[in-house]
Amino acid sequence: MSKLLTPEQLETELRTIGAERYHNLHPFHKMLHSGGMSKKQVQAWALNRYFYQCSIPRKDLALMANMEDKAMREEWRQRYFDHDGIGEDEGGIERWLKLTTALGLDRNYVISTAGILAGTRFAVEAYIHFVRDKPLLEGIASSLTEMFAPKIHEERISGMLASYDFVDESMVGYFRERLTQAPRDVNFALAYVKKEAKTVPEQQAVLNALRFKTDVLWSQLDALYLAYVSPGMIPPGAYDPDA
Amino acid sequence: MSKLLTPEQLETELRTIGAERYHNLHPFHKMLHSGGMSKKQVQAWALNRYFYQCSIPRKDLALMANMEDKAMREEWRQRYFDHDGIGEDEGGIERWLKLTTALGLDRNYVISTAGILAGTRFAVEAYIHFVRDKPLLEGIASSLTEMFAPKIHEERISGMLASYDFVDESMVGYFRERLTQAPRDVNFALAYVKKEAKTVPEQQAVLNALRFKTDVLWSQLDALYLAYVSPGMIPPGAYDPDA
């Protein structure tokens, strides 16, 4: 890419990245929502994904710490509240723990993150570091996987409820909430990058930030697939459902 | 662990971590040095491992930047020279590029790191961040996988030379150098942590730093295994030997 794109062309390029690299294309995701997994495999997924969920507020706070504009911080802070909770809302982390508990995992073990895969940890921490260390524009652009999230959440809700007798409505509350939260959030972030990426290098950086984020999500499923699906190589120290 | 260890007991614990978690135990390593890989698989390994090699100077410089003691920086800087080169010595990065070039990979493509796995990138960057952000004691402790390195280098040299007709002596120069460099380096680092880890929390942190580092190495082989051995799921954007 060597020519400046219009804002609409930039959005098209961003959506193309999603169509090619979002983790709804990963075999692990397809297996999960189609009912192809054992309860133990779903447990391993929920346990590992907890580390992503509980790290999102840290990611958003790191991003907000880079915002000099008070109004922008006020715009963004709803995301922080969505995950850590505020007032009547218990927040997304607590909703995720409802899922892990209902799957039979010990709450304190989940919160300790002691059993997660190194691949999970390194990917999630890469996301926090990226947002903290890169220019604000790229940090915001890295959130744009939310453009593609409602579809995957819908697939998870309907697929998991239909496919597993150990999954009920009380366990999918996290995803239901995200169905309305993610589109709201993405409006601001997408408008921001379309407006602020004014040069070719900035547009390239925005596209690369989204590619980076799709890698963050994809490589978490890679690590889960290797350890818990095929060939089933659980690394030293990671959660072993049969131990 | 809740009791203070003697320095010798601490060393024993460190060696136990190596015996249980060092990546010489990984199926990918066994396959590599026993001749079980295709040339394309060896290429994928060398391409990805290049990112680790070229990042080691950044890791060591980040560590040195945390050293207030001039004498300690002078002690440590040989590691930096070993990889970036100095005077007559071309350095380890250049020696690694000899390997990748002899394997048929384009030098500029390797240096771009454009084709490496996200799992490789996130693991290696986690190492740099760890050393930069953690107390010096833990940063130094994370280097102690060098205690276990000579064995793996010997296995690689003899195994790869014996097993692959596309590997010759000119390609294993990196490993030959490391046979003398690593033991020299480890003497200082091991003595340092044995002397400076004076409390139970410090000793725990030292042991966890080494566990972390074994995860950094192990998860790189996990990512390679998934993508290029079994089930052969190459992530979007990563090097595809058959493309």
Short mmCIF file of C-alpha atoms in Angstrom, two decimals:
data_model
loop_
_atom_site.label_atom_id
_atom_site.label_comp_id
_atom_site.label_asym_id
_atom_site.label_seq_id
_atom_site.Cartn_x
_atom_site.Cartn_y
_atom_site.Cartn_z
CA MET A 1 0.00 0.00 0.00
CA SER A 2 1.62 3.24 -1.09
CA LYS A 3 -1.34 5.54 -1.77
CA LEU A 4 -3.40 7.44 0.76
CA LEU A 5 -6.79 5.78 1.22
CA THR A 6 -10.06 7.57 1.77
CA PRO A 7 -11.62 6.89 5.19
CA GLU A 8 -14.08 4.52 3.51
CA GLN A 9 -11.29 2.66 1.72
CA LEU A 10 -9.45 2.36 5.01
CA GLU A 11 -12.52 0.81 6.59
CA THR A 12 -12.76 -1.63 3.70
CA GLU A 13 -9.13 -2.66 4.22
CA LEU A 14 -9.77 -3.14 7.93
CA ARG A 15 -12.78 -5.34 7.19
CA THR A 16 -10.70 -7.38 4.73
CA ILE A 17 -8.20 -8.11 7.49
CA GLY A 18 -11.06 -9.36 9.63
CA ALA A 19 -12.39 -11.53 6.84
CA GLU A 20 -8.96 -13.12 6.38
CA ARG A 21 -7.51 -13.30 9.87
CA TYR A 22 -10.17 -13.09 12.60
CA HIS A 23 -10.21 -16.09 14.90
CA ASN A 24 -13.73 -17.14 13.93
CA LEU A 25 -11.82 -18.84 11.06
CA HIS A 26 -9.71 -20.90 13.47
CA PRO A 27 -10.46 -24.65 13.65
CA PHE A 28 -10.62 -24.40 17.44
CA HIS A 29 -13.47 -21.91 17.29
CA LYS A 30 -15.41 -23.97 14.76
CA MET A 31 -15.01 -27.06 16.91
CA LEU A 32 -16.06 -25.18 20.04
CA HIS A 33 -19.32 -23.76 18.82
CA SER A 34 -20.31 -26.77 16.73
CA GLY A 35 -20.32 -29.07 19.73
CA GLY A 36 -17.20 -30.99 18.79
CA MET A 37 -15.50 -30.59 22.14
CA SER A 38 -15.45 -32.52 25.35
CA LYS A 39 -16.28 -30.74 28.59
CA LYS A 40 -12.59 -30.88 29.46
CA GLN A 41 -11.68 -29.04 26.28
CA VAL A 42 -14.28 -26.36 26.97
CA GLN A 43 -12.86 -26.04 30.48
CA ALA A 44 -9.35 -25.53 29.12
CA TRP A 45 -10.63 -22.85 26.75
CA ALA A 46 -12.57 -21.01 29.48
CA LEU A 47 -9.64 -21.22 31.88
CA ASN A 48 -7.19 -19.78 29.37
CA ARG A 49 -9.59 -17.20 28.02
CA TYR A 50 -10.06 -15.93 31.58
CA PHE A 51 -6.57 -14.46 31.42
CA TYR A 52 -7.56 -12.51 28.33
CA GLN A 53 -10.77 -11.30 30.00
CA CYS A 54 -9.12 -10.23 33.23
CA SER A 55 -6.39 -8.40 31.31
CA ILE A 56 -8.73 -6.27 29.20
CA PRO A 57 -9.21 -3.61 31.91
CA ARG A 58 -5.44 -3.31 32.23
CA LYS A 59 -5.22 -2.90 28.47
CA ASP A 60 -7.89 -0.20 28.46
CA LEU A 61 -6.35 1.60 31.41
CA ALA A 62 -2.94 1.56 29.71
CA LEU A 63 -4.59 3.07 26.65
CA MET A 64 -6.43 5.70 28.70
CA ALA A 65 -3.15 6.58 30.37
CA ASN A 66 -1.95 7.63 26.92
CA MET A 67 -4.93 9.92 26.32
CA GLU A 68 -4.21 13.55 27.04
CA ASP A 69 -7.78 14.52 26.19
CA LYS A 70 -10.15 14.28 29.16
CA ALA A 71 -13.19 13.92 26.91
CA MET A 72 -11.62 10.94 25.18
CA ARG A 73 -10.87 9.27 28.50
CA GLU A 74 -14.52 9.75 29.47
CA GLU A 75 -15.57 8.22 26.17
CA TRP A 76 -13.34 5.20 26.67
CA ARG A 77 -13.85 4.49 30.35
CA GLN A 78 -17.15 2.65 29.78
CA ARG A 79 -15.03 -0.21 28.49
CA TYR A 80 -13.16 -0.31 31.75
CA PHE A 81 -16.48 -0.35 33.65
CA ASP A 82 -17.85 -3.05 31.33
CA HIS A 83 -15.15 -5.45 32.47
CA ASP A 84 -14.37 -4.49 36.05
CA GLY A 85 -18.00 -3.58 36.78
CA ILE A 86 -19.59 -0.49 38.32
CA GLY A 87 -22.68 0.10 40.45
CA GLU A 88 -25.27 -2.56 39.71
CA ASP A 89 -23.16 -4.12 36.96
CA GLU A 90 -20.91 -6.90 38.18
CA GLY A 91 -18.80 -6.60 35.02
CA GLY A 92 -17.47 -8.96 32.39
CA ILE A 93 -14.73 -10.58 34.49
CA GLU A 94 -17.30 -11.67 37.06
CA ARG A 95 -19.57 -12.93 34.29
CA TRP A 96 -16.69 -14.96 32.90
CA LEU A 97 -16.09 -16.49 36.33
CA LYS A 98 -19.74 -17.59 36.35
CA LEU A 99 -18.92 -19.56 33.21
CA THR A 100 -15.74 -21.14 34.58
CA THR A 101 -17.43 -22.00 37.89
CA ALA A 102 -20.42 -23.55 36.13
CA LEU A 103 -17.96 -25.60 34.10
CA GLY A 104 -16.61 -27.01 37.35
CA LEU A 105 -13.38 -25.06 37.66
CA ASP A 106 -12.30 -23.77 41.06
CA ARG A 107 -12.74 -20.01 41.21
CA ASN A 108 -9.46 -19.35 43.00
CA TYR A 109 -7.54 -21.60 40.64
CA VAL A 110 -8.95 -19.71 37.67
CA ILE A 111 -8.14 -16.32 39.20
CA SER A 112 -4.59 -17.46 40.01
CA THR A 113 -4.01 -18.08 36.25
CA ALA A 114 -1.50 -20.70 37.44
CA GLY A 115 -2.64 -23.27 34.90
CA ILE A 116 -2.83 -21.21 31.73
CA LEU A 117 -0.65 -21.90 28.72
CA ALA A 118 2.48 -19.83 28.17
CA GLY A 119 1.14 -19.11 24.69
CA THR A 120 -1.94 -17.52 26.25
CA ARG A 121 0.10 -15.46 28.68
CA PHE A 122 2.57 -14.17 26.10
CA ALA A 123 -0.13 -13.25 23.59
CA VAL A 124 -2.24 -11.37 26.11
CA GLU A 125 0.73 -9.57 27.59
CA ALA A 126 1.85 -8.62 24.09
CA TYR A 127 -1.50 -6.87 23.72
CA ILE A 128 -1.07 -4.87 26.93
CA HIS A 129 2.49 -3.93 25.97
CA PHE A 130 1.45 -2.92 22.47
CA VAL A 131 -1.27 -0.59 23.72
CA ARG A 132 0.99 0.88 26.37
CA ASP A 133 4.01 1.44 24.14
CA LYS A 134 2.59 2.35 20.72
CA PRO A 135 1.09 5.67 19.65
CA LEU A 136 -2.53 6.19 20.72
CA LEU A 137 -3.78 5.80 17.16
CA GLU A 138 -2.37 2.27 16.96
CA GLY A 139 -3.60 1.38 20.42
CA ILE A 140 -7.12 2.38 19.44
CA ALA A 141 -6.85 0.59 16.09
CA SER A 142 -5.90 -2.63 17.87
CA SER A 143 -9.34 -2.65 19.50
CA LEU A 144 -11.06 -2.90 16.12
CA THR A 145 -11.43 -6.68 16.23
CA GLU A 146 -14.65 -5.64 17.97
CA MET A 147 -15.99 -4.96 14.48
CA PHE A 148 -16.06 -8.71 13.97
CA ALA A 149 -17.01 -9.79 17.50
CA PRO A 150 -20.84 -9.81 17.46
CA LYS A 151 -20.89 -12.60 14.91
CA ILE A 152 -18.58 -14.81 16.94
CA HIS A 153 -20.51 -14.13 20.14
CA GLU A 154 -23.78 -15.07 18.46
CA GLU A 155 -22.20 -18.27 17.18
CA ARG A 156 -20.92 -19.07 20.64
CA ILE A 157 -24.26 -18.45 22.35
CA SER A 158 -26.42 -20.42 19.97
CA GLY A 159 -23.79 -23.05 19.20
CA MET A 160 -22.78 -23.76 22.77
CA LEU A 161 -26.34 -23.77 24.14
CA ALA A 162 -27.49 -26.12 21.40
CA SER A 163 -24.47 -28.41 21.45
CA TYR A 164 -23.54 -29.04 25.06
CA ASP A 165 -25.76 -30.36 27.82
CA PHE A 166 -23.35 -28.86 30.34
CA VAL A 167 -23.92 -25.30 29.05
CA ASP A 168 -27.04 -23.35 30.03
CA GLU A 169 -28.29 -19.78 29.75
CA SER A 170 -26.64 -18.71 33.02
CA MET A 171 -23.22 -19.43 31.50
CA VAL A 172 -23.47 -17.28 28.38
CA GLY A 173 -24.21 -13.97 30.13
CA TYR A 174 -20.80 -12.62 29.19
CA PHE A 175 -21.46 -13.06 25.47
CA ARG A 176 -25.00 -11.66 25.66
CA GLU A 177 -23.67 -8.46 27.20
CA ARG A 178 -20.96 -8.17 24.56
CA LEU A 179 -23.57 -8.26 21.80
CA THR A 180 -24.59 -4.73 22.71
CA GLN A 181 -21.31 -3.46 24.19
CA ALA A 182 -19.01 -4.24 21.25
CA PRO A 183 -20.96 -2.40 18.51
CA ARG A 184 -21.28 0.66 20.73
CA ASP A 185 -17.54 0.67 21.40
CA VAL A 186 -16.52 0.11 17.83
CA ASN A 187 -18.40 3.14 16.53
CA PHE A 188 -16.11 5.49 18.39
CA ALA A 189 -12.87 3.63 17.65
CA LEU A 190 -13.58 3.15 13.96
CA ALA A 191 -14.58 6.80 13.49
CA TYR A 192 -11.43 7.84 15.33
CA VAL A 193 -8.98 5.90 13.18
CA LYS A 194 -10.78 6.88 9.96
CA LYS A 195 -10.43 10.53 10.96
CA GLU A 196 -6.93 10.50 12.48
CA ALA A 197 -4.98 8.23 10.11
CA LYS A 198 -4.11 11.01 7.69
CA THR A 199 -0.88 9.78 6.14
CA VAL A 200 0.17 6.59 4.37
CA PRO A 201 2.44 5.53 7.27
CA GLU A 202 -0.37 6.16 9.77
CA GLN A 203 -2.81 4.14 7.70
CA GLN A 204 -0.28 1.33 7.39
CA ALA A 205 0.28 1.43 11.14
CA VAL A 206 -3.48 1.23 11.74
CA LEU A 207 -3.80 -1.79 9.46
CA ASN A 208 -0.80 -3.44 11.09
CA ALA A 209 -2.26 -2.80 14.54
CA LEU A 210 -5.38 -4.72 13.56
CA ARG A 211 -3.27 -7.52 12.04
CA PHE A 212 -1.30 -7.64 15.30
CA LYS A 213 -4.52 -7.96 17.28
CA THR A 214 -5.84 -10.76 15.08
CA ASP A 215 -2.53 -12.54 15.81
CA VAL A 216 -3.12 -12.06 19.54
CA LEU A 217 -6.47 -13.82 19.28
CA TRP A 218 -5.41 -16.46 16.75
CA SER A 219 -2.29 -17.56 18.60
CA GLN A 220 -4.31 -18.15 21.77
CA LEU A 221 -6.39 -20.68 19.88
CA ASP A 222 -3.24 -22.16 18.35
CA ALA A 223 -1.86 -22.81 21.83
CA LEU A 224 -5.16 -24.34 22.98
CA TYR A 225 -5.37 -26.52 19.88
CA LEU A 226 -1.86 -27.94 20.29
CA ALA A 227 -2.32 -28.64 24.00
CA TYR A 228 -5.92 -29.85 24.18
CA VAL A 229 -7.05 -30.94 20.71
CA SER A 230 -4.25 -32.19 18.50
CA PRO A 231 -1.65 -33.53 19.02
CA GLY A 232 -2.54 -32.92 22.68
CA MET A 233 0.87 -31.78 23.88
CA ILE A 234 0.24 -30.11 27.24
CA PRO A 235 3.31 -28.05 28.19
CA PRO A 236 5.01 -28.50 31.58
CA GLY A 237 3.03 -26.80 34.34
CA ALA A 238 -0.16 -26.14 32.34
CA TYR A 239 -3.65 -27.33 33.29
CA ASP A 240 -4.08 -31.04 32.72
CA PRO A 241 -7.75 -32.02 32.82
CA ASP A 242 -6.81 -35.65 33.41
CA ALA A 243 -4.29 -35.07 36.19
CA MET B 1 8.76 -23.47 49.14
CA SER B 2 8.62 -21.59 52.43
CA LYS B 3 12.11 -22.08 53.88
CA LEU B 4 15.25 -20.21 52.94
CA LEU B 5 17.51 -22.39 50.82
CA THR B 6 21.28 -22.51 51.01
CA PRO B 7 22.96 -21.32 47.81
CA GLU B 8 23.69 -24.93 46.92
CA GLN B 9 20.07 -25.94 47.50
CA LEU B 10 18.97 -23.05 45.31
CA GLU B 11 21.24 -24.30 42.54
CA THR B 12 19.78 -27.77 42.92
CA GLU B 13 16.25 -26.36 42.57
CA LEU B 14 17.31 -24.43 39.47
CA ARG B 15 18.76 -27.58 37.93
CA THR B 16 15.55 -29.45 38.71
CA ILE B 17 13.59 -26.87 36.75
CA GLY B 18 15.90 -27.46 33.81
CA ALA B 19 15.52 -31.22 34.10
CA GLU B 20 11.73 -30.89 34.02
CA ARG B 21 11.05 -27.98 31.68
CA TYR B 22 13.99 -27.22 29.38
CA HIS B 23 13.11 -27.44 25.70
CA ASN B 24 15.48 -30.33 25.00
CA LEU B 25 12.49 -32.35 26.28
CA HIS B 26 10.19 -30.97 23.58
CA PRO B 27 9.13 -33.37 20.80
CA PHE B 28 10.15 -30.76 18.21
CA HIS B 29 13.73 -30.73 19.45
CA LYS B 30 13.94 -34.50 19.49
CA MET B 31 12.61 -34.66 15.96
CA LEU B 32 14.99 -31.95 14.78
CA HIS B 33 18.24 -33.45 15.97
CA SER B 34 17.30 -37.04 15.26
CA GLY B 35 16.85 -36.38 11.56
CA GLY B 36 13.09 -36.71 11.53
CA MET B 37 12.46 -33.43 9.75
CA SER B 38 12.15 -32.36 6.16
CA LYS B 39 14.31 -29.54 4.89
CA LYS B 40 11.22 -27.31 4.90
CA GLN B 41 10.65 -27.97 8.57
CA VAL B 42 14.27 -27.17 9.38
CA GLN B 43 13.87 -23.96 7.36
CA ALA B 44 10.80 -22.97 9.36
CA TRP B 45 12.68 -23.60 12.59
CA ALA B 46 15.74 -21.59 11.52
CA LEU B 47 13.56 -18.74 10.22
CA ASN B 48 11.62 -18.45 13.47
CA ARG B 49 14.63 -18.99 15.69
CA TYR B 50 16.31 -16.08 13.92
CA PHE B 51 13.92 -13.73 15.69
CA TYR B 52 15.08 -15.12 19.03
CA GLN B 53 18.73 -14.76 18.03
CA CYS B 54 18.43 -11.21 16.76
CA SER B 55 16.52 -10.18 19.89
CA ILE B 56 19.11 -11.44 22.37
CA PRO B 57 21.26 -8.29 22.15
CA ARG B 58 18.19 -6.17 22.85
CA LYS B 59 17.47 -8.37 25.85
CA ASP B 60 21.03 -8.04 27.15
CA LEU B 61 21.09 -4.28 26.56
CA ALA B 62 17.78 -3.89 28.42
CA LEU B 63 19.32 -5.83 31.28
CA MET B 64 22.52 -3.77 31.24
CA ALA B 65 20.39 -0.62 31.28
CA ASN B 66 19.15 -1.80 34.69
CA MET B 67 22.70 -2.24 36.06
CA GLU B 68 23.85 0.68 38.15
CA ASP B 69 27.23 -0.96 38.71
CA LYS B 70 29.75 -0.18 35.96
CA ALA B 71 31.79 -3.31 36.71
CA MET B 72 28.73 -5.46 36.24
CA ARG B 73 27.95 -3.86 32.91
CA GLU B 74 31.53 -4.60 31.83
CA GLU B 75 31.10 -8.19 32.93
CA TRP B 76 27.87 -8.58 31.00
CA ARG B 77 28.71 -6.78 27.79
CA GLN B 78 30.61 -9.72 26.32
CA ARG B 79 27.21 -11.29 25.75
CA TYR B 80 26.20 -8.30 23.72
CA PHE B 81 29.40 -8.56 21.67
CA ASP B 82 28.89 -12.29 21.24
CA HIS B 83 25.68 -11.70 19.34
CA ASP B 84 26.14 -8.37 17.58
CA GLY B 85 29.85 -9.02 16.96
CA ILE B 86 32.93 -6.91 17.65
CA GLY B 87 36.29 -6.55 15.91
CA GLU B 88 37.18 -9.80 14.15
CA ASP B 89 34.11 -11.57 15.47
CA GLU B 90 31.12 -11.33 13.17
CA GLY B 91 28.82 -12.32 16.04
CA GLY B 92 26.05 -14.85 16.59
CA ILE B 93 23.36 -13.13 14.54
CA GLU B 94 25.58 -13.23 11.46
CA ARG B 95 26.45 -16.85 12.16
CA TRP B 96 22.74 -17.65 12.34
CA LEU B 97 22.19 -15.95 8.98
CA LYS B 98 24.86 -18.26 7.54
CA LEU B 99 22.64 -21.13 8.60
CA THR B 100 19.42 -19.67 7.17
CA THR B 101 21.13 -18.73 3.90
CA ALA B 102 22.69 -22.19 3.54
CA LEU B 103 19.22 -23.62 4.09
CA GLY B 104 18.04 -21.64 1.08
CA LEU B 105 16.19 -18.81 2.79
CA ASP B 106 16.50 -15.28 1.46
CA ARG B 107 18.63 -13.18 3.78
CA ASN B 108 16.43 -10.08 3.59
CA TYR B 109 13.28 -12.11 4.13
CA VAL B 110 14.79 -13.66 7.25
CA ILE B 111 15.94 -10.28 8.58
CA SER B 112 12.50 -8.76 7.95
CA THR B 113 10.98 -11.39 10.32
CA ALA B 114 7.83 -10.96 8.22
CA GLY B 115 7.15 -14.69 8.07
CA ILE B 116 7.64 -15.71 11.67
CA LEU B 117 4.86 -17.15 13.79
CA ALA B 118 2.98 -14.88 16.19
CA GLY B 119 3.81 -17.41 18.89
CA THR B 120 7.51 -16.85 18.23
CA ARG B 121 7.15 -13.09 18.30
CA PHE B 122 5.09 -12.94 21.47
CA ALA B 123 7.37 -15.33 23.35
CA VAL B 124 10.56 -13.52 22.42
CA GLU B 125 9.10 -10.11 23.16
CA ALA B 126 7.88 -11.40 26.51
CA TYR B 127 11.51 -12.18 27.30
CA ILE B 128 12.66 -8.65 26.43
CA HIS B 129 9.84 -7.12 28.45
CA PHE B 130 10.54 -9.36 31.41
CA VAL B 131 14.18 -8.41 31.57
CA ARG B 132 13.42 -4.73 31.10
CA ASP B 133 10.62 -4.54 33.67
CA LYS B 134 11.60 -6.98 36.44
CA PRO B 135 14.21 -6.44 39.16
CA LEU B 136 17.78 -7.07 38.02
CA LEU B 137 18.02 -10.28 40.07
CA GLU B 138 15.15 -11.81 38.11
CA GLY B 139 16.46 -10.56 34.80
CA ILE B 140 19.78 -12.24 35.47
CA ALA B 141 18.09 -15.41 36.71
CA SER B 142 16.13 -15.65 33.46
CA SER B 143 19.43 -16.15 31.61
CA LEU B 144 20.13 -19.35 33.52
CA THR B 145 18.75 -21.65 30.85
CA GLU B 146 22.35 -21.34 29.67
CA MET B 147 23.15 -23.92 32.35
CA PHE B 148 21.39 -26.47 30.18
CA ALA B 149 22.39 -25.15 26.76
CA PRO B 150 25.69 -26.93 26.02
CA LYS B 151 23.98 -30.32 25.98
CA ILE B 152 21.34 -29.16 23.50
CA HIS B 153 23.94 -27.50 21.28
CA GLU B 154 26.01 -30.68 21.20
CA GLU B 155 22.92 -32.67 20.28
CA ARG B 156 22.13 -30.21 17.52
CA ILE B 157 25.63 -30.23 16.05
CA SER B 158 26.14 -33.98 16.00
CA GLY B 159 22.51 -34.81 15.32
CA MET B 160 22.00 -32.37 12.48
CA LEU B 161 25.35 -33.09 10.80
CA ALA B 162 24.72 -36.82 10.96
CA SER B 163 21.07 -36.72 9.97
CA TYR B 164 20.68 -34.23 7.14
CA ASP B 165 22.54 -34.19 3.85
CA PHE B 166 21.67 -30.49 3.54
CA VAL B 167 23.54 -29.56 6.74
CA ASP B 168 27.31 -29.19 6.76
CA GLU B 169 29.97 -27.88 9.12
CA SER B 170 29.68 -24.30 7.82
CA MET B 171 26.10 -24.20 9.08
CA VAL B 172 26.67 -25.15 12.69
CA GLY B 173 29.14 -22.38 13.54
CA TYR B 174 26.64 -20.67 15.78
CA PHE B 175 26.29 -23.72 17.99
CA ARG B 176 30.05 -24.41 18.13
CA GLU B 177 30.64 -20.89 19.45
CA ARG B 178 27.92 -21.25 22.05
CA LEU B 179 29.61 -24.35 23.45
CA THR B 180 32.30 -22.16 24.97
CA GLN B 181 30.32 -18.94 25.40
CA ALA B 182 27.40 -20.30 27.42
CA PRO B 183 29.39 -21.99 30.23
CA ARG B 184 31.53 -18.84 30.64
CA ASP B 185 28.42 -16.69 30.90
CA VAL B 186 26.59 -18.94 33.27
CA ASN B 187 29.36 -18.92 35.85
CA PHE B 188 28.81 -15.26 36.56
CA ALA B 189 24.99 -15.34 36.47
CA LEU B 190 24.68 -18.43 38.64
CA ALA B 191 27.12 -17.10 41.24
CA TYR B 192 25.22 -13.81 41.25
CA VAL B 193 21.79 -15.28 41.96
CA LYS B 194 23.18 -17.69 44.55
CA LYS B 195 24.74 -14.76 46.38
CA GLU B 196 22.01 -12.15 45.97
CA ALA B 197 18.81 -14.17 46.50
CA LYS B 198 18.86 -13.78 50.27
CA THR B 199 15.19 -14.06 51.20
CA VAL B 200 12.50 -16.62 50.50
CA PRO B 201 10.59 -14.25 48.16
CA GLU B 202 13.80 -13.48 46.27
CA GLN B 203 14.59 -17.16 45.88
CA GLN B 204 11.04 -17.84 44.72
CA ALA B 205 11.34 -15.00 42.22
CA VAL B 206 14.62 -16.43 40.91
CA LEU B 207 13.07 -19.87 40.43
CA ASN B 208 10.02 -18.35 38.75
CA ALA B 209 12.25 -16.32 36.44
CA LEU B 210 13.88 -19.53 35.24
CA ARG B 211 10.46 -21.21 34.85
CA PHE B 212 9.34 -18.20 32.83
CA LYS B 213 12.37 -18.53 30.57
CA THR B 214 11.80 -22.23 29.99
CA ASP B 215 8.26 -21.25 28.94
CA VAL B 216 9.72 -18.73 26.47
CA LEU B 217 11.77 -21.47 24.83
CA TRP B 218 9.15 -24.22 25.06
CA SER B 219 6.29 -22.18 23.60
CA GLN B 220 8.39 -21.31 20.55
CA LEU B 221 8.67 -25.01 19.79
CA ASP B 222 4.95 -25.46 20.51
CA ALA B 223 4.13 -22.86 17.86
CA LEU B 224 6.51 -24.49 15.36
CA TYR B 225 5.10 -27.92 16.06
CA LEU B 226 1.49 -26.87 15.50
CA ALA B 227 2.28 -25.00 12.30
CA TYR B 228 4.88 -27.24 10.64
CA VAL B 229 4.70 -30.71 12.18
CA SER B 230 1.24 -31.65 13.45
CA PRO B 231 -1.51 -30.89 12.69
CA GLY B 232 0.26 -28.48 10.31
CA MET B 233 -1.93 -25.45 10.89
CA ILE B 234 0.02 -22.50 9.50
CA PRO B 235 -1.51 -19.25 10.83
CA PRO B 236 -2.54 -16.45 8.42
CA GLY B 237 0.52 -14.54 7.21
CA ALA B 238 3.17 -16.95 8.44
CA TYR B 239 5.85 -18.61 6.30
CA ASP B 240 4.41 -21.34 4.12
CA PRO B 241 7.18 -23.54 2.65
CA ASP B 242 4.80 -24.81 0.00
CA ALA B 243 3.41 -21.44 -1.11
#
